[in-house]
Coordinates of C-alpha atoms in Angstrom, one line a residue:
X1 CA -198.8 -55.3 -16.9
X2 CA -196.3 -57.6 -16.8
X3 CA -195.7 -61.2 -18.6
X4 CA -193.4 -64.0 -17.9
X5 CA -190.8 -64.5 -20.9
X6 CA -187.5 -66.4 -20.5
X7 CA -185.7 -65.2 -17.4
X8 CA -186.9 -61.8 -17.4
X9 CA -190.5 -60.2 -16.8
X10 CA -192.0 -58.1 -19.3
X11 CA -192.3 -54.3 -18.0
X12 CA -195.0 -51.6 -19.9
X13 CA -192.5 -49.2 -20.6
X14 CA -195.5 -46.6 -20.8
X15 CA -195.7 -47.0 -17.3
X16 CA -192.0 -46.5 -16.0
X17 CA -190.6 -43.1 -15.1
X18 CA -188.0 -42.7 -18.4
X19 CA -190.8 -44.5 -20.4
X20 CA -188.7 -46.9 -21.5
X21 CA -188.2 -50.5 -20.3
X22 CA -185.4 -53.8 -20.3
X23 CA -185.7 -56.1 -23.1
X24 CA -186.4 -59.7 -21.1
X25 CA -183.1 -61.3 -22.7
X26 CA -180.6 -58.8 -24.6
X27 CA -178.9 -56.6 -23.0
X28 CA -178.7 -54.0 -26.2
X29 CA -182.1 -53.9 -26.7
X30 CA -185.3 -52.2 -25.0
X31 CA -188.6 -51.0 -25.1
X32 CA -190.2 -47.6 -25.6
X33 CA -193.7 -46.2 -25.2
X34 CA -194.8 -44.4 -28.0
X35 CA -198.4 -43.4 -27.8
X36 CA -199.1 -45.9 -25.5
X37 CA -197.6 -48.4 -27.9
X38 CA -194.1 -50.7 -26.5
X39 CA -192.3 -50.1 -29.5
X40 CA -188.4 -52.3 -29.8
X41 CA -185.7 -50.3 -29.6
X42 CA -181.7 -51.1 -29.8
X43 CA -178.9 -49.0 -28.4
X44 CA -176.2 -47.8 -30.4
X45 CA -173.0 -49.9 -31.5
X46 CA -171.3 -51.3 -28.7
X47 CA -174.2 -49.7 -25.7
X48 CA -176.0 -51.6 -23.9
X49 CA -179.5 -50.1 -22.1
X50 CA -178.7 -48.4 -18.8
X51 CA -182.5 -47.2 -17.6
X52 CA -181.7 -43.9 -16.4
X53 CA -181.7 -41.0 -19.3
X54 CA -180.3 -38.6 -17.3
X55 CA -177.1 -40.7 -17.2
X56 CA -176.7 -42.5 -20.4
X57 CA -174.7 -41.3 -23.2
X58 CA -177.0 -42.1 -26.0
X59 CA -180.6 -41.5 -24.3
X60 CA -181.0 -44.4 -21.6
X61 CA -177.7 -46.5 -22.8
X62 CA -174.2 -46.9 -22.6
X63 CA -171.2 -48.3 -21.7
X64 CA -171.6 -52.0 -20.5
X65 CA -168.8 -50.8 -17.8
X66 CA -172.0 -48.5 -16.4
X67 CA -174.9 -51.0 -16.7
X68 CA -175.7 -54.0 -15.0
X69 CA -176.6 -56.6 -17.5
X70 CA -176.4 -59.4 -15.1
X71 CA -180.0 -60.5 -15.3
X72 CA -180.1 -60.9 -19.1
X73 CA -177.6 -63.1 -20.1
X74 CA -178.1 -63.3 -23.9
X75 CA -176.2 -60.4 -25.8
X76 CA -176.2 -59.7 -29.4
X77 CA -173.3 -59.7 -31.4
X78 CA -173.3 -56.0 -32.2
X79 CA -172.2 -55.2 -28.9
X80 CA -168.4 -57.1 -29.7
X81 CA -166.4 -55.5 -28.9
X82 CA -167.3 -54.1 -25.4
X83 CA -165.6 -51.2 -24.4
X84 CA -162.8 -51.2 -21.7
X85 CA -162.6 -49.5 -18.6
X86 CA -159.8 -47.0 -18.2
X87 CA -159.6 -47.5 -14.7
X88 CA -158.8 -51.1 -15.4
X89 CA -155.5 -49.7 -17.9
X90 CA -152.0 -49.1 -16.6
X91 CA -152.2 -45.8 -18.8
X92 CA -156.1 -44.9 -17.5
X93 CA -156.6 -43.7 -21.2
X94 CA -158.0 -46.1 -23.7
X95 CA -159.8 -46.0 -27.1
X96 CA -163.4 -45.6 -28.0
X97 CA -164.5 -49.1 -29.4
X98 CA -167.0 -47.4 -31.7
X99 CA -165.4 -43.5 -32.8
X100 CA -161.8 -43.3 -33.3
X101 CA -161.8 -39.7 -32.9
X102 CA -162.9 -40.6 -29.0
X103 CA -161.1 -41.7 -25.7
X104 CA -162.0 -42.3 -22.5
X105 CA -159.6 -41.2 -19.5
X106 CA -159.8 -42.8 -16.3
X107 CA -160.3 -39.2 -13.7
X108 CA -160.5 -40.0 -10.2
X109 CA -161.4 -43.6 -10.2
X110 CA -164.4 -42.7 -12.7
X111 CA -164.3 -42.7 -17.0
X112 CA -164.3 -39.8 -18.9
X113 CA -165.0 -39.2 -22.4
X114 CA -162.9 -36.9 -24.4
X115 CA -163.5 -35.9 -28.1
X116 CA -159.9 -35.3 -30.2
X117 CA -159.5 -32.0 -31.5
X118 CA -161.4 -31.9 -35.1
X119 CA -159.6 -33.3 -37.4
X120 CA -157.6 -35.7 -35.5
X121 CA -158.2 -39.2 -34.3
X122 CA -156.8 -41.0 -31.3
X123 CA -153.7 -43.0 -31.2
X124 CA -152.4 -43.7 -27.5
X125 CA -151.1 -41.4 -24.6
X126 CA -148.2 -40.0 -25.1
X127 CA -148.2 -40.1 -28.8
X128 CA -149.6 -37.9 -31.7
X129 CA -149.4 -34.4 -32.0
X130 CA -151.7 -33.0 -29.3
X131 CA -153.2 -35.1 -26.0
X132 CA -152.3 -38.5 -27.7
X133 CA -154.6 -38.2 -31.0
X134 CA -153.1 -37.1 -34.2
X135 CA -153.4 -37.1 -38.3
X136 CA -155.9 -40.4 -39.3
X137 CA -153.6 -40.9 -42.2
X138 CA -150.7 -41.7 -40.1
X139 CA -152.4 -45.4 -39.2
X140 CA -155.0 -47.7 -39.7
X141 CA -156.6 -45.9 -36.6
X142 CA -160.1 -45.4 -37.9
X143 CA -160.2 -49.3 -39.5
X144 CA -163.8 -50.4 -38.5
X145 CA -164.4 -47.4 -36.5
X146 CA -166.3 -43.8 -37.4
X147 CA -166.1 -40.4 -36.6
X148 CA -168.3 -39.2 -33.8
X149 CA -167.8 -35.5 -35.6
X150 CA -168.4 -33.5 -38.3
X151 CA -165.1 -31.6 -40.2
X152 CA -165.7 -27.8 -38.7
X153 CA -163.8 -25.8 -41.8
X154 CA -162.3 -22.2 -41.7
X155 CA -160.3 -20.3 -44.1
X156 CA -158.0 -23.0 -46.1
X157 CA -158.6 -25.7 -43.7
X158 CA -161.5 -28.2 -44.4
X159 CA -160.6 -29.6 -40.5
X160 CA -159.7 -27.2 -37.5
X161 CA -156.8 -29.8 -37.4
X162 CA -154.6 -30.9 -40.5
X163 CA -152.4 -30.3 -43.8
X164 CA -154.3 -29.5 -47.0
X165 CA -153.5 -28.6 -50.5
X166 CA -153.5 -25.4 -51.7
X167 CA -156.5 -23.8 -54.1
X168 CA -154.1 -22.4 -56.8
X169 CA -150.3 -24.0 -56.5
X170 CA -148.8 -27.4 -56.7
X171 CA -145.6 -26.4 -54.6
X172 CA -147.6 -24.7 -51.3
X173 CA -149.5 -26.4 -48.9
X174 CA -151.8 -25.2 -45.5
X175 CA -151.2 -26.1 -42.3
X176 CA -154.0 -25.7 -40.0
X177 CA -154.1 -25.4 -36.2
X178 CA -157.0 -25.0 -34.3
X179 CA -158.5 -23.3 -37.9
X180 CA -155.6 -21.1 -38.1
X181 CA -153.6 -21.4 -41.8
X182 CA -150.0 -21.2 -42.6
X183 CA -148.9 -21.3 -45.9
X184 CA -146.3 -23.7 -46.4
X185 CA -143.7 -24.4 -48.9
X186 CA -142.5 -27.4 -51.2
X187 CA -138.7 -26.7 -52.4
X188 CA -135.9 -28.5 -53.6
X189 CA -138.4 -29.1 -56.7
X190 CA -140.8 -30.8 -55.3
X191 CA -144.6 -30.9 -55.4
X192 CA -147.4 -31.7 -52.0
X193 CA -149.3 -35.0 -53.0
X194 CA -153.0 -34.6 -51.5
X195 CA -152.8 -38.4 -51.2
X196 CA -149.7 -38.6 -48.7
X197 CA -150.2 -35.6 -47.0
X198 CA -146.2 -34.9 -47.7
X199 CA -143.9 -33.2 -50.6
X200 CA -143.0 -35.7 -52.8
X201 CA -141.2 -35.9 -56.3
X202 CA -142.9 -34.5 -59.6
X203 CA -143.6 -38.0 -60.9
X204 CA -145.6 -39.0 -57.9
X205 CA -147.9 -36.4 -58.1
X206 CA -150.4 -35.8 -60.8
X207 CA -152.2 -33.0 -62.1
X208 CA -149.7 -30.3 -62.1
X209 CA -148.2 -28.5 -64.6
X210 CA -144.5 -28.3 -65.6
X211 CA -142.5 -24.8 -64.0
X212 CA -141.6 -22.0 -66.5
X213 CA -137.8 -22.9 -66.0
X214 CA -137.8 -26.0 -67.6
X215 CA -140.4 -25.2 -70.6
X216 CA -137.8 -25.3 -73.5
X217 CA -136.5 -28.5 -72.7
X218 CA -137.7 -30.8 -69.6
X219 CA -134.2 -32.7 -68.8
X220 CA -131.9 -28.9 -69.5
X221 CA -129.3 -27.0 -67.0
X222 CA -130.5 -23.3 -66.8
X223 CA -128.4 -21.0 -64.9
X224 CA -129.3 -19.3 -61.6
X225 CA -129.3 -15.5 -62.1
X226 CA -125.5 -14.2 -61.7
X227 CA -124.1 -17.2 -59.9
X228 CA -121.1 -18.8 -60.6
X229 CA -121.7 -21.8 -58.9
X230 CA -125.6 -22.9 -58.6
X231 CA -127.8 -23.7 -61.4
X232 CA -130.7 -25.2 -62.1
X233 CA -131.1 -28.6 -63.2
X234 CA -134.4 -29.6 -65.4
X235 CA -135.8 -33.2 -64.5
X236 CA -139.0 -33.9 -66.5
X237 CA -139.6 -30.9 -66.3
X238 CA -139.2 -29.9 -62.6
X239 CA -136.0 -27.9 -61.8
X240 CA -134.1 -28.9 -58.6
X241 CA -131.3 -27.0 -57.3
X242 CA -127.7 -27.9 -58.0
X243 CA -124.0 -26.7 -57.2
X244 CA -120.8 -27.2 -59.2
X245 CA -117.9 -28.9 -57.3
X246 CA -115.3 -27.1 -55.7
X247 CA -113.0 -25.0 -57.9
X248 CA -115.7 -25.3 -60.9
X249 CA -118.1 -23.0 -62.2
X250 CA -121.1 -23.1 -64.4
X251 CA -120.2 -22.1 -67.6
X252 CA -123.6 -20.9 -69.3
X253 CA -122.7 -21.3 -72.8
X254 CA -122.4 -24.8 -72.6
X255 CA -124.6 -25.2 -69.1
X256 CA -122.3 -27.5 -68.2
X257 CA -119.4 -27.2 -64.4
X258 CA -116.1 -26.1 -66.1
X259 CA -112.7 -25.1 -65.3
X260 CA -112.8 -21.4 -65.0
X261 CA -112.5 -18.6 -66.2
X262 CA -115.8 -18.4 -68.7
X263 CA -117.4 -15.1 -70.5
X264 CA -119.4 -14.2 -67.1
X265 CA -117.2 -16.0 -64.0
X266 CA -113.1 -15.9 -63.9
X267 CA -110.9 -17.5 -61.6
X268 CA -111.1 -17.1 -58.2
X269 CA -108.3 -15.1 -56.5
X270 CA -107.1 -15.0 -52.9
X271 CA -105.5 -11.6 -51.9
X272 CA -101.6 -13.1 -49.6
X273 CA -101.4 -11.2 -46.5
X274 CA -98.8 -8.0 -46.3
X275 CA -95.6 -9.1 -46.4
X276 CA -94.2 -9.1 -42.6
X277 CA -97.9 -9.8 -41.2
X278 CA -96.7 -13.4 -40.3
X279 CA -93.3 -12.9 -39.4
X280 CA -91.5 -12.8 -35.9
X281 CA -93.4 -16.4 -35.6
X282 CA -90.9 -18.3 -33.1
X283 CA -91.0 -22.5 -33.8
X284 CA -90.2 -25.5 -31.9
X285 CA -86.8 -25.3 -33.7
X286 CA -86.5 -21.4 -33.0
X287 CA -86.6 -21.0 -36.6
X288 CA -88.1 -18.0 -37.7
X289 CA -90.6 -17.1 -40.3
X290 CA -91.3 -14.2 -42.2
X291 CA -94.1 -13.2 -45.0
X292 CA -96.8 -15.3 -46.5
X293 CA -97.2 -18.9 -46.3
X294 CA -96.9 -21.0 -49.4
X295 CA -100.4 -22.9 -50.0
X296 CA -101.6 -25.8 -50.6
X297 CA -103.3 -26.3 -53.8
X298 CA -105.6 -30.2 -54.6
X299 CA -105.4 -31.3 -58.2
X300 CA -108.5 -30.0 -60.0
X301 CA -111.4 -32.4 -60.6
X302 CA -112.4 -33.4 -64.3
X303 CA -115.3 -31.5 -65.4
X304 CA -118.8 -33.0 -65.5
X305 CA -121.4 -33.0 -68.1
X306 CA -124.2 -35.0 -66.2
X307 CA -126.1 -33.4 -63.4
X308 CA -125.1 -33.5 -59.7
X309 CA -127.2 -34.9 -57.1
X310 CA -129.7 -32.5 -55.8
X311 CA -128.6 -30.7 -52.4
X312 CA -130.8 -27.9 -52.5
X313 CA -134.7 -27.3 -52.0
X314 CA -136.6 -25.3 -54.7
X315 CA -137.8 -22.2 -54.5
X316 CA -139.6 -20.2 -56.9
X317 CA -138.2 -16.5 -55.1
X318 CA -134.6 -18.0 -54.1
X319 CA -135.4 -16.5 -50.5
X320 CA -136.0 -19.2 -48.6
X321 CA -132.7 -21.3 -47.0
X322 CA -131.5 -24.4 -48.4
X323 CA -131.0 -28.2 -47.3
X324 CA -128.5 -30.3 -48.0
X325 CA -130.2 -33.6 -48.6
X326 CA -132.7 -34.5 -51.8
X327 CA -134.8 -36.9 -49.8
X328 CA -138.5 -35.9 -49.9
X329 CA -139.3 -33.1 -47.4
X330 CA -142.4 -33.6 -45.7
X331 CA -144.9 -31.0 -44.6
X332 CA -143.8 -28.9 -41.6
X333 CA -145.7 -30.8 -38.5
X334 CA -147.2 -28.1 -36.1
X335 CA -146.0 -29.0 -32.2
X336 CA -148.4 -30.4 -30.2
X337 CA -149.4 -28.4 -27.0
X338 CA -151.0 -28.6 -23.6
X339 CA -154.6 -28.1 -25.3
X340 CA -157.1 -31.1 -24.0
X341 CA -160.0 -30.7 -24.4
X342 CA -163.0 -30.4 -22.2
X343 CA -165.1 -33.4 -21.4
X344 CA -167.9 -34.3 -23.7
X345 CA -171.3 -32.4 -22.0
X346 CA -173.4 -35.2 -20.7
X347 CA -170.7 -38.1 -20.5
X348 CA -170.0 -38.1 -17.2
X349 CA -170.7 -42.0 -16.2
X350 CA -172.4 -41.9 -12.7
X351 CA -172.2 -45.0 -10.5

């Protein structure tokens, strides 16, 4: 049965092949028998209906770059915007209008869909951390758009892909790669804020308790074990590594860089060389020298009762190497590899 409306004819889908039909105007929309009933049906965000289930993404649509919509010219609004062809890009990769986590890859003169790995989103060939998609949190990249998947956690990670907090201290962190964990590290006294993915300082990050070091008084200098040189320095609580300038030492008495000696550090003292060891040394002026050089010694600094900057990370063992910088140390980024992923089953566009 078949009825005349606007510039398409009616079709009884419950007489087609796929049991489904072409709306008469709209080119997202189509009919579907359901006990023996034409029931209205719309495709997906963004589809439009192809007529062949065997070849659509979602059922019998997809892609308007698949279908030809030619005969029905009206189209709703919910297929804006339409999605590119890949093949028609200078890179032959371009984003999913719909799922950020999505791209499609022009292969051989025909689109491919790929899915990012779990937990990251695409941004652009040649960018991001593995086969052009990387962290969400890094751009606007999902603005307007969805995820096509759900998280798939493991041990630590909530994603296969990402950095997340960790269950019982303020200072670690897990990376996760392909739902493998690695314990990371904040030091130089700082904390991992869940909301910037990244160490940051103590006052940017709430919920965390002060450390042990500084419990007697928040903004104090405590001394580092034996050493005659580093100490810690308390700031609101959080300690952050320091070191005395050259020729001082950390008197802990006072807890302040002094002029040595103190009770526990005395003066440094170089041992000259035997006496002879640099002689028979023959100048320009064939002049001769003989025993120790006479050395130069800089005037001594004034001694300093206000902390120094930080140039050290913080860590609670002392066994992990320092830094000398006391910018913000960001999570340890895992390198992206050769690891794209196979094409989605079933999204092979056919023309």
């Amino acid at each position: 049965m078949t009825t005349a409306v606007g510039q398409r004819q009616f079709t009884d889908p419950c007489k087609t092949k796929t049991r489904t039909s072409a709306h008469e105007d709209q080119c997202d929309l189509y009919y579907e028998c359901f006990d023996g009933q034409a029931v209205l049906q719309s495709c997906p965000n963004g589809l439009v209906y192809l007529g062949k289930r065997t070849q659509g993404l979602f059922g019998v649509c997809d892609y308007d770059f698949n279908a030809d919509c030619t005969d029905r010219p009206n189209r709703s609004l919910a297929q804006q915007p339409q999605q590119p062809d890949p093949c028609d890009r200078k890179t032959r990769v371009v984003g999913d209008v719909t799922y950020c986590d999505r791209y499609w890859e022009c292969v051989s003169g025909i689109p491919q869909l790929y899915d990012c790995p779990n937990g990251l989103v695409f941004v652009g060939r040649n960018r991001g951390i593995a086969e052009g998609c990387d962290y969400p949190w890094r751009g606007a990249y999902c603005d307007g758009k969805q995820l096509a998947n759900p998280p798939i956690s493991s041990e630590h990670c909530d994603w296969l892909y990402g950095i997340f907090g960790h269950e019982t201290s303020c200072t670690r962190y897990w990376t996760c790669w392909n739902g493998t964990a690695t314990e990371q590290f904040c030091i130089g006294g700082l904390l991992y804020n869940e909301e910037t993915h990244a160490c940051d300082w103590p006052q940017n990050v709430g919920g965390c308790q002060k450390h042990p070091l500084c419990k007697d008084d928040p903004n104090a200098n405590v001394p580092l074990g034996k050493s005659c040189e580093r100490y810690w320095a308390c700031q609101g609580g959080y300690p952050r590594l320091q070191r005395c300038p050259a020729t001082l030492v950390f008197d802990k008495q006072s807890r302040r860089c002094v002029h040595p000696p103190t009770v526990d550090c005395e003066v440094p003292t170089t041992t000259p060389p035997p006496e002879g060891e640099l002689g028979g040394f023959q100048g320009n002026d064939n002049r001769n020298f003989a025993g120790p050089r006479p050395q130069r010694r800089r005037p001594l600094p004034p001694a300093r009762n206000d902390p120094l900057p930080d140039e050290g990370r913080f860590a609670p063992d002392n066994s992990l190497p320092f830094r000398s910088d006391n910018r913000p140390i960001g999570p340890l980024q895992p390198q992206g590899g050769n690891i794209r992923p196979p094409p989605i089953p079933g999204a092979l566009p056919l023309n």
